[in-house]
mmCIF file of N, CA, C and O and ligand atoms in Angstrom:
data_model
loop_
_atom_site.group_PDB
_atom_site.id
_atom_site.type_symbol
_atom_site.label_atom_id
_atom_site.label_comp_id
_atom_site.label_asym_id
_atom_site.label_seq_id
_atom_site.Cartn_x
_atom_site.Cartn_y
_atom_site.Cartn_z
ATOM 1 N N MET S 1 90.352 150.165 93.267
ATOM 2 C CA MET S 1 90.956 151.365 92.809
ATOM 3 C C MET S 1 91.272 152.004 93.754
ATOM 4 O O MET S 1 90.836 152.598 94.734
ATOM 5 N N HIS S 2 93.342 152.460 93.567
ATOM 6 C CA HIS S 2 94.233 153.067 94.908
ATOM 7 C C HIS S 2 94.278 154.216 94.465
ATOM 8 O O HIS S 2 94.663 155.236 95.434
ATOM 9 N N GLU S 3 94.259 153.925 93.243
ATOM 10 C CA GLU S 3 95.024 156.127 92.947
ATOM 11 C C GLU S 3 94.017 156.941 91.985
ATOM 12 O O GLU S 3 93.378 156.435 91.446
ATOM 13 N N PRO S 4 94.483 157.919 92.820
ATOM 14 C CA PRO S 4 92.513 158.429 92.070
ATOM 15 C C PRO S 4 93.355 158.715 90.791
ATOM 16 O O PRO S 4 94.001 159.024 90.110
ATOM 17 N N ASN S 5 92.272 158.981 89.785
ATOM 18 C CA ASN S 5 92.195 159.432 88.948
ATOM 19 C C ASN S 5 92.478 161.067 88.273
ATOM 20 O O ASN S 5 92.129 161.848 89.386
ATOM 21 N N VAL S 6 93.487 160.959 87.230
ATOM 22 C CA VAL S 6 93.847 162.366 86.737
ATOM 23 C C VAL S 6 93.157 162.926 86.425
ATOM 24 O O VAL S 6 92.975 162.684 84.605
ATOM 25 N N PHE S 7 92.033 164.070 86.839
ATOM 26 C CA PHE S 7 91.068 164.464 86.191
ATOM 27 C C PHE S 7 91.388 165.527 85.099
ATOM 28 O O PHE S 7 91.397 165.701 83.607
ATOM 29 N N LYS S 8 92.619 165.973 85.421
ATOM 30 C CA LYS S 8 92.727 167.751 84.056
ATOM 31 C C LYS S 8 94.485 167.761 84.619
ATOM 32 O O LYS S 8 94.477 167.739 86.236
ATOM 33 N N ALA S 9 95.766 167.766 84.237
ATOM 34 C CA ALA S 9 97.088 168.027 84.512
ATOM 35 C C ALA S 9 97.169 169.301 84.720
ATOM 36 O O ALA S 9 98.449 169.652 84.427
ATOM 37 N N GLU S 10 96.350 170.147 85.556
ATOM 38 C CA GLU S 10 96.521 171.315 85.670
ATOM 39 C C GLU S 10 95.461 171.773 86.882
ATOM 40 O O GLU S 10 94.393 171.003 86.576
ATOM 41 N N PRO S 11 95.678 172.768 87.405
ATOM 42 C CA PRO S 11 94.560 173.915 88.715
ATOM 43 C C PRO S 11 93.526 174.515 88.046
ATOM 44 O O PRO S 11 93.931 174.539 87.067
ATOM 45 N N THR S 12 92.399 174.703 89.030
ATOM 46 C CA THR S 12 91.969 175.657 88.582
ATOM 47 C C THR S 12 91.729 176.743 89.552
ATOM 48 O O THR S 12 91.869 176.684 90.938
ATOM 49 N N ALA S 13 91.322 178.130 88.928
ATOM 50 C CA ALA S 13 91.688 178.912 90.094
ATOM 51 C C ALA S 13 90.310 179.596 90.351
ATOM 52 O O ALA S 13 89.799 179.392 89.401
ATOM 53 N N ILE S 14 89.783 179.554 92.292
ATOM 54 C CA ILE S 14 88.700 179.034 92.754
ATOM 55 C C ILE S 14 88.577 181.073 93.008
ATOM 56 O O ILE S 14 89.346 180.541 93.985
ATOM 57 N N THR S 15 88.018 181.812 93.611
ATOM 58 C CA THR S 15 87.611 182.610 94.230
ATOM 59 C C THR S 15 86.986 182.398 95.278
ATOM 60 O O THR S 15 85.611 181.639 95.116
ATOM 61 N N VAL S 16 86.933 182.004 96.553
ATOM 62 C CA VAL S 16 86.555 181.820 97.684
ATOM 63 C C VAL S 16 86.516 182.240 98.618
ATOM 64 O O VAL S 16 86.338 183.841 98.756
ATOM 65 N N GLU S 17 85.488 182.340 99.514
ATOM 66 C CA GLU S 17 84.704 183.419 100.707
ATOM 67 C C GLU S 17 85.633 182.615 101.683
ATOM 68 O O GLU S 17 85.066 181.609 102.644
ATOM 69 N N LYS S 18 86.210 183.694 102.713
ATOM 70 C CA LYS S 18 86.609 183.302 103.690
ATOM 71 C C LYS S 18 85.143 182.987 104.915
ATOM 72 O O LYS S 18 83.814 182.913 104.808
ATOM 73 N N GLY S 19 85.504 181.516 105.229
ATOM 74 C CA GLY S 19 84.440 180.781 106.237
ATOM 75 C C GLY S 19 83.870 180.041 105.384
ATOM 76 O O GLY S 19 82.927 179.220 106.462
ATOM 77 N N LYS S 20 83.847 180.220 104.480
ATOM 78 C CA LYS S 20 82.872 178.777 103.550
ATOM 79 C C LYS S 20 83.540 177.557 103.537
ATOM 80 O O LYS S 20 84.589 177.636 103.526
ATOM 81 N N THR S 21 82.680 176.833 103.811
ATOM 82 C CA THR S 21 83.504 175.432 103.615
ATOM 83 C C THR S 21 83.113 174.877 101.904
ATOM 84 O O THR S 21 82.145 174.456 101.463
ATOM 85 N N TYR S 22 83.899 174.480 101.171
ATOM 86 C CA TYR S 22 83.832 174.123 100.095
ATOM 87 C C TYR S 22 84.565 171.967 100.632
ATOM 88 O O TYR S 22 85.237 171.639 101.165
ATOM 89 N N ALA S 23 84.489 171.694 99.218
ATOM 90 C CA ALA S 23 84.060 169.549 99.057
ATOM 91 C C ALA S 23 84.811 169.672 98.081
ATOM 92 O O ALA S 23 84.913 169.953 96.740
ATOM 93 N N TRP S 24 86.121 169.751 97.895
ATOM 94 C CA TRP S 24 87.548 169.019 96.813
ATOM 95 C C TRP S 24 87.112 167.662 96.854
ATOM 96 O O TRP S 24 87.446 166.709 97.593
ATOM 97 N N CYS S 25 87.538 167.336 95.285
ATOM 98 C CA CYS S 25 86.955 165.605 95.518
ATOM 99 C C CYS S 25 88.523 165.151 95.160
ATOM 100 O O CYS S 25 89.339 166.247 94.675
ATOM 101 N N THR S 26 88.636 164.349 95.971
ATOM 102 C CA THR S 26 89.876 163.175 95.632
ATOM 103 C C THR S 26 89.447 161.747 95.035
ATOM 104 O O THR S 26 90.956 162.004 94.377
ATOM 105 N N CYS S 27 88.340 161.715 94.520
ATOM 106 C CA CYS S 27 89.135 160.403 93.413
ATOM 107 C C CYS S 27 88.837 160.911 91.431
ATOM 108 O O CYS S 27 89.800 160.530 91.007
ATOM 109 N N GLY S 28 88.477 161.955 91.620
ATOM 110 C CA GLY S 28 89.546 162.860 90.186
ATOM 111 C C GLY S 28 88.167 161.730 88.956
ATOM 112 O O GLY S 28 88.123 162.658 88.375
ATOM 113 N N LEU S 29 86.571 161.694 89.898
ATOM 114 C CA LEU S 29 86.454 161.860 88.507
ATOM 115 C C LEU S 29 84.933 162.042 88.524
ATOM 116 O O LEU S 29 83.514 161.838 87.890
ATOM 117 N N SER S 30 84.852 163.304 89.555
ATOM 118 C CA SER S 30 83.810 164.230 89.342
ATOM 119 C C SER S 30 83.258 164.773 88.457
ATOM 120 O O SER S 30 84.395 165.456 87.591
ATOM 121 N N GLN S 31 81.827 165.322 88.185
ATOM 122 C CA GLN S 31 82.173 166.067 87.264
ATOM 123 C C GLN S 31 81.988 167.730 87.332
ATOM 124 O O GLN S 31 82.252 168.327 85.912
ATOM 125 N N LYS S 32 81.935 168.163 88.163
ATOM 126 C CA LYS S 32 82.083 169.818 88.627
ATOM 127 C C LYS S 32 83.455 169.749 89.721
ATOM 128 O O LYS S 32 83.718 170.728 90.421
ATOM 129 N N ASN S 33 84.542 169.150 88.672
ATOM 130 C CA ASN S 33 86.162 169.424 89.223
ATOM 131 C C ASN S 33 86.056 170.799 89.335
ATOM 132 O O ASN S 33 86.180 171.486 88.709
ATOM 133 N N PRO S 34 87.190 171.122 90.589
ATOM 134 C CA PRO S 34 87.743 170.689 91.637
ATOM 135 C C PRO S 34 86.948 170.334 92.360
ATOM 136 O O PRO S 34 87.282 169.302 93.739
ATOM 137 N N PHE S 35 85.577 169.728 92.520
ATOM 138 C CA PHE S 35 84.472 170.396 93.481
ATOM 139 C C PHE S 35 84.734 168.663 93.539
ATOM 140 O O PHE S 35 83.891 168.417 92.120
ATOM 141 N N CYS S 36 83.696 167.709 94.572
ATOM 142 C CA CYS S 36 83.408 166.607 94.663
ATOM 143 C C CYS S 36 81.402 166.646 94.247
ATOM 144 O O CYS S 36 80.602 167.936 94.480
ATOM 145 N N ASP S 37 80.914 166.029 93.239
ATOM 146 C CA ASP S 37 79.906 166.079 92.803
ATOM 147 C C ASP S 37 78.893 164.101 93.357
ATOM 148 O O ASP S 37 78.137 164.426 92.895
ATOM 149 N N GLY S 38 79.798 163.717 94.266
ATOM 150 C CA GLY S 38 79.685 162.784 95.119
ATOM 151 C C GLY S 38 78.992 161.329 94.322
ATOM 152 O O GLY S 38 79.309 160.635 94.506
ATOM 153 N N HIS S 39 80.143 161.597 92.967
ATOM 154 C CA HIS S 39 80.296 160.365 92.350
ATOM 155 C C HIS S 39 80.837 159.319 93.008
ATOM 156 O O HIS S 39 80.642 158.003 92.751
ATOM 157 N N HIS S 40 81.670 159.362 93.857
ATOM 158 C CA HIS S 40 82.374 158.725 94.736
ATOM 159 C C HIS S 40 81.985 157.363 95.687
ATOM 160 O O HIS S 40 81.863 156.003 95.504
ATOM 161 N N LYS S 41 80.623 157.868 95.938
ATOM 162 C CA LYS S 41 79.820 156.483 96.616
ATOM 163 C C LYS S 41 78.991 156.587 95.624
ATOM 164 O O LYS S 41 78.354 155.318 95.788
ATOM 165 N N THR S 42 79.244 156.333 94.016
ATOM 166 C CA THR S 42 78.387 155.134 92.888
ATOM 167 C C THR S 42 79.244 154.498 92.838
ATOM 168 O O THR S 42 78.907 153.133 92.317
ATOM 169 N N ILE S 43 80.331 154.124 93.737
ATOM 170 C CA ILE S 43 81.592 153.014 92.863
ATOM 171 C C ILE S 43 81.727 152.177 94.357
ATOM 172 O O ILE S 43 82.418 153.126 95.034
ATOM 173 N N GLU S 44 81.822 150.959 94.030
ATOM 174 C CA GLU S 44 81.452 150.170 95.667
ATOM 175 C C GLU S 44 83.815 150.163 95.885
ATOM 176 O O GLU S 44 84.333 149.570 94.568
ATOM 177 N N GLY S 45 83.605 150.194 96.973
ATOM 178 C CA GLY S 45 85.319 149.703 97.386
ATOM 179 C C GLY S 45 85.853 150.676 96.545
ATOM 180 O O GLY S 45 87.239 151.069 97.551
ATOM 181 N N MET S 46 85.167 152.194 96.975
ATOM 182 C CA MET S 46 86.170 153.511 96.354
ATOM 183 C C MET S 46 86.291 154.254 97.455
ATOM 184 O O MET S 46 85.896 154.291 99.141
ATOM 185 N N PRO S 47 88.085 153.891 97.828
ATOM 186 C CA PRO S 47 88.991 154.417 98.577
ATOM 187 C C PRO S 47 88.537 156.025 99.022
ATOM 188 O O PRO S 47 89.176 156.451 99.843
ATOM 189 N N PHE S 48 87.762 156.633 97.952
ATOM 190 C CA PHE S 48 88.117 158.412 98.641
ATOM 191 C C PHE S 48 87.116 158.727 98.628
ATOM 192 O O PHE S 48 85.527 158.257 97.951
ATOM 193 N N LYS S 49 86.554 159.837 99.526
ATOM 194 C CA LYS S 49 85.906 160.913 99.557
ATOM 195 C C LYS S 49 85.611 162.314 99.817
ATOM 196 O O LYS S 49 87.392 162.788 99.098
ATOM 197 N N SER S 50 84.986 163.747 99.450
ATOM 198 C CA SER S 50 85.658 164.935 99.305
ATOM 199 C C SER S 50 85.970 165.344 100.283
ATOM 200 O O SER S 50 86.822 164.674 101.607
ATOM 201 N N LEU S 51 86.813 166.344 100.373
ATOM 202 C CA LEU S 51 88.383 166.793 101.099
ATOM 203 C C LEU S 51 87.206 167.865 101.627
ATOM 204 O O LEU S 51 87.563 169.016 100.380
ATOM 205 N N LYS S 52 86.892 168.107 102.666
ATOM 206 C CA LYS S 52 86.586 169.497 102.802
ATOM 207 C C LYS S 52 87.376 170.820 103.404
ATOM 208 O O LYS S 52 88.028 170.330 104.988
ATOM 209 N N PHE S 53 87.205 171.260 103.577
ATOM 210 C CA PHE S 53 88.102 172.856 103.395
ATOM 211 C C PHE S 53 87.196 173.813 103.977
ATOM 212 O O PHE S 53 86.199 174.721 103.263
ATOM 213 N N ILE S 54 87.639 174.854 105.056
ATOM 214 C CA ILE S 54 86.910 176.379 105.103
ATOM 215 C C ILE S 54 87.867 177.130 104.245
ATOM 216 O O ILE S 54 89.507 177.270 104.870
ATOM 217 N N ALA S 55 87.296 178.069 104.393
ATOM 218 C CA ALA S 55 88.318 178.915 103.294
ATOM 219 C C ALA S 55 89.585 180.455 104.478
ATOM 220 O O ALA S 55 88.099 180.242 105.339
ATOM 221 N N GLU S 56 89.942 180.748 104.133
ATOM 222 C CA GLU S 56 91.299 180.974 105.629
ATOM 223 C C GLU S 56 90.785 182.598 104.747
ATOM 224 O O GLU S 56 90.443 183.483 105.771
ATOM 225 N N GLU S 57 90.233 183.298 103.572
ATOM 226 C CA GLU S 57 90.371 184.877 103.092
ATOM 227 C C GLU S 57 89.710 184.321 102.163
ATOM 228 O O GLU S 57 89.107 183.563 100.999
ATOM 229 N N ASP S 58 89.338 185.785 101.431
ATOM 230 C CA ASP S 58 88.371 186.220 100.544
ATOM 231 C C ASP S 58 89.555 186.148 99.705
ATOM 232 O O ASP S 58 91.187 186.054 100.075
ATOM 233 N N GLY S 59 89.241 184.897 98.555
ATOM 234 C CA GLY S 59 90.654 185.685 97.585
ATOM 235 C C GLY S 59 90.855 184.411 95.950
ATOM 236 O O GLY S 59 89.746 183.356 96.799
ATOM 237 N N GLU S 60 91.146 184.265 95.629
ATOM 238 C CA GLU S 60 91.909 183.516 95.278
ATOM 239 C C GLU S 60 92.950 181.854 95.044
ATOM 240 O O GLU S 60 93.761 182.408 96.140
ATOM 241 N N VAL S 61 92.169 180.936 95.194
ATOM 242 C CA VAL S 61 92.686 179.881 95.534
ATOM 243 C C VAL S 61 93.147 179.486 93.824
ATOM 244 O O VAL S 61 92.013 178.787 93.077
ATOM 245 N N TRP S 62 94.516 178.364 94.133
ATOM 246 C CA TRP S 62 94.289 177.246 92.634
ATOM 247 C C TRP S 62 94.355 175.917 93.440
ATOM 248 O O TRP S 62 94.780 175.191 94.342
ATOM 249 N N LEU S 63 92.789 175.367 92.752
ATOM 250 C CA LEU S 63 92.491 174.301 93.432
ATOM 251 C C LEU S 63 93.118 172.499 92.746
ATOM 252 O O LEU S 63 93.221 173.388 91.219
ATOM 253 N N CYS S 64 93.431 171.850 93.444
ATOM 254 C CA CYS S 64 94.549 171.011 93.006
ATOM 255 C C CYS S 64 93.391 169.947 91.360
ATOM 256 O O CYS S 64 92.059 169.275 92.360
ATOM 257 N N ASN S 65 93.333 169.733 90.421
ATOM 258 C CA ASN S 65 92.931 168.807 89.218
ATOM 259 C C ASN S 65 93.454 167.067 89.400
ATOM 260 O O ASN S 65 92.814 166.780 88.599
ATOM 261 N N CYS S 66 94.558 167.236 89.533
ATOM 262 C CA CYS S 66 94.930 165.741 89.103
ATOM 263 C C CYS S 66 95.206 164.997 90.126
ATOM 264 O O CYS S 66 95.169 163.613 89.721
ATOM 265 N N LYS S 67 94.801 165.573 91.677
ATOM 266 C CA LYS S 67 94.608 164.607 92.673
ATOM 267 C C LYS S 67 96.140 163.973 93.489
ATOM 268 O O LYS S 67 95.596 163.294 94.291
ATOM 269 N N HIS S 68 96.625 164.083 93.124
ATOM 270 C CA HIS S 68 98.026 163.604 93.586
ATOM 271 C C HIS S 68 98.817 164.677 93.979
ATOM 272 O O HIS S 68 99.772 163.989 94.680
ATOM 273 N N THR S 69 98.662 165.690 94.484
ATOM 274 C CA THR S 69 98.911 166.980 95.398
ATOM 275 C C THR S 69 99.283 166.719 96.464
ATOM 276 O O THR S 69 98.383 165.584 97.007
ATOM 277 N N LYS S 70 100.529 167.067 97.140
ATOM 278 C CA LYS S 70 101.738 166.596 98.494
ATOM 279 C C LYS S 70 100.422 167.633 99.272
ATOM 280 O O LYS S 70 100.656 167.669 100.515
ATOM 281 N N ASN S 71 100.149 168.993 98.823
ATOM 282 C CA ASN S 71 99.434 170.338 99.558
ATOM 283 C C ASN S 71 97.283 169.735 99.252
ATOM 284 O O ASN S 71 97.587 171.381 98.923
ATOM 285 N N PRO S 72 97.214 169.255 100.171
ATOM 286 C CA PRO S 72 95.711 168.889 98.901
ATOM 287 C C PRO S 72 95.127 169.757 100.421
ATOM 288 O O PRO S 72 94.573 170.284 102.070
ATOM 289 N N PRO S 73 93.878 171.205 99.108
ATOM 290 C CA PRO S 73 93.470 170.657 97.503
ATOM 291 C C PRO S 73 94.117 171.459 96.866
ATOM 292 O O PRO S 73 93.938 172.279 95.621
ATOM 293 N N PHE S 74 95.316 172.181 97.959
ATOM 294 C CA PHE S 74 96.416 172.938 96.321
ATOM 295 C C PHE S 74 96.838 172.279 96.035
ATOM 296 O O PHE S 74 97.532 171.363 95.974
ATOM 297 N N CYS S 75 97.126 173.285 94.087
ATOM 298 C CA CYS S 75 97.965 172.654 93.751
ATOM 299 C C CYS S 75 99.440 173.120 94.264
ATOM 300 O O CYS S 75 99.793 173.781 94.285
ATOM 301 N N ASP S 76 100.210 172.099 94.116
ATOM 302 C CA ASP S 76 102.166 172.229 94.534
ATOM 303 C C ASP S 76 102.672 171.589 93.518
ATOM 304 O O ASP S 76 103.952 171.764 93.564
ATOM 305 N N GLY S 77 102.163 171.520 92.099
ATOM 306 C CA GLY S 77 102.732 171.579 90.869
ATOM 307 C C GLY S 77 103.579 170.153 90.204
ATOM 308 O O GLY S 77 103.540 170.221 89.716
ATOM 309 N N THR S 78 102.861 168.993 91.537
ATOM 310 C CA THR S 78 103.086 167.727 90.667
ATOM 311 C C THR S 78 102.140 168.008 89.852
ATOM 312 O O THR S 78 102.575 167.135 88.939
ATOM 313 N N HIS S 79 101.517 168.322 89.332
ATOM 314 C CA HIS S 79 100.955 167.970 87.795
ATOM 315 C C HIS S 79 101.616 167.848 86.304
ATOM 316 O O HIS S 79 100.884 167.564 85.708
ATOM 317 N N ARG S 80 102.515 168.663 86.739
ATOM 318 C CA ARG S 80 103.442 168.709 85.605
ATOM 319 C C ARG S 80 104.095 167.165 85.114
ATOM 320 O O ARG S 80 104.357 167.112 83.974
ATOM 321 N N GLN S 81 104.189 166.169 86.375
ATOM 322 C CA GLN S 81 104.399 165.116 86.124
ATOM 323 C C GLN S 81 103.626 163.890 84.891
ATOM 324 O O GLN S 81 104.092 162.921 84.373
ATOM 325 N N PHE S 82 102.026 164.818 84.677
ATOM 326 C CA PHE S 82 100.969 164.657 83.931
ATOM 327 C C PHE S 82 100.985 165.293 83.190
ATOM 328 O O PHE S 82 100.114 164.504 81.537
ATOM 329 N N LYS S 83 101.852 166.046 82.515
ATOM 330 C CA LYS S 83 101.256 166.869 81.185
ATOM 331 C C LYS S 83 101.955 165.971 80.012
ATOM 332 O O LYS S 83 103.589 165.045 80.644
ATOM 333 N N LYS S 84 101.638 165.942 79.269
ATOM 334 C CA LYS S 84 102.483 164.884 77.791
ATOM 335 C C LYS S 84 103.558 166.084 76.895
ATOM 336 O O LYS S 84 102.583 167.195 76.737
HETATM 337 S S1 LIG O 101 96.667 169.911 89.833
HETATM 338 FE FE1 LIG O 101 97.818 168.433 90.987
HETATM 339 S S2 LIG O 101 99.429 169.041 91.220
HETATM 340 FE FE2 LIG O 101 98.570 170.871 89.947
#
């Protein structure tokens, strides 16, 4: 498995707190998307692991669920290619 799973072809708006650390799912298999639930650890050879980021300010951010964004963990519109 070298491509992440497309969990959903749209982002999720999340309210974050400045200074708090979040773990964004990169494999697309977490049931807590857009956040990591540790699912990647259950698959042997899984090349993905969570991406931790610290919120720079209080407010709303749009986190990628398609896992193909070029600006992780944030949505950059790449998900449009997965919409049917
Ligand atoms: S949800 Fe992945 S780029 Fe928008």
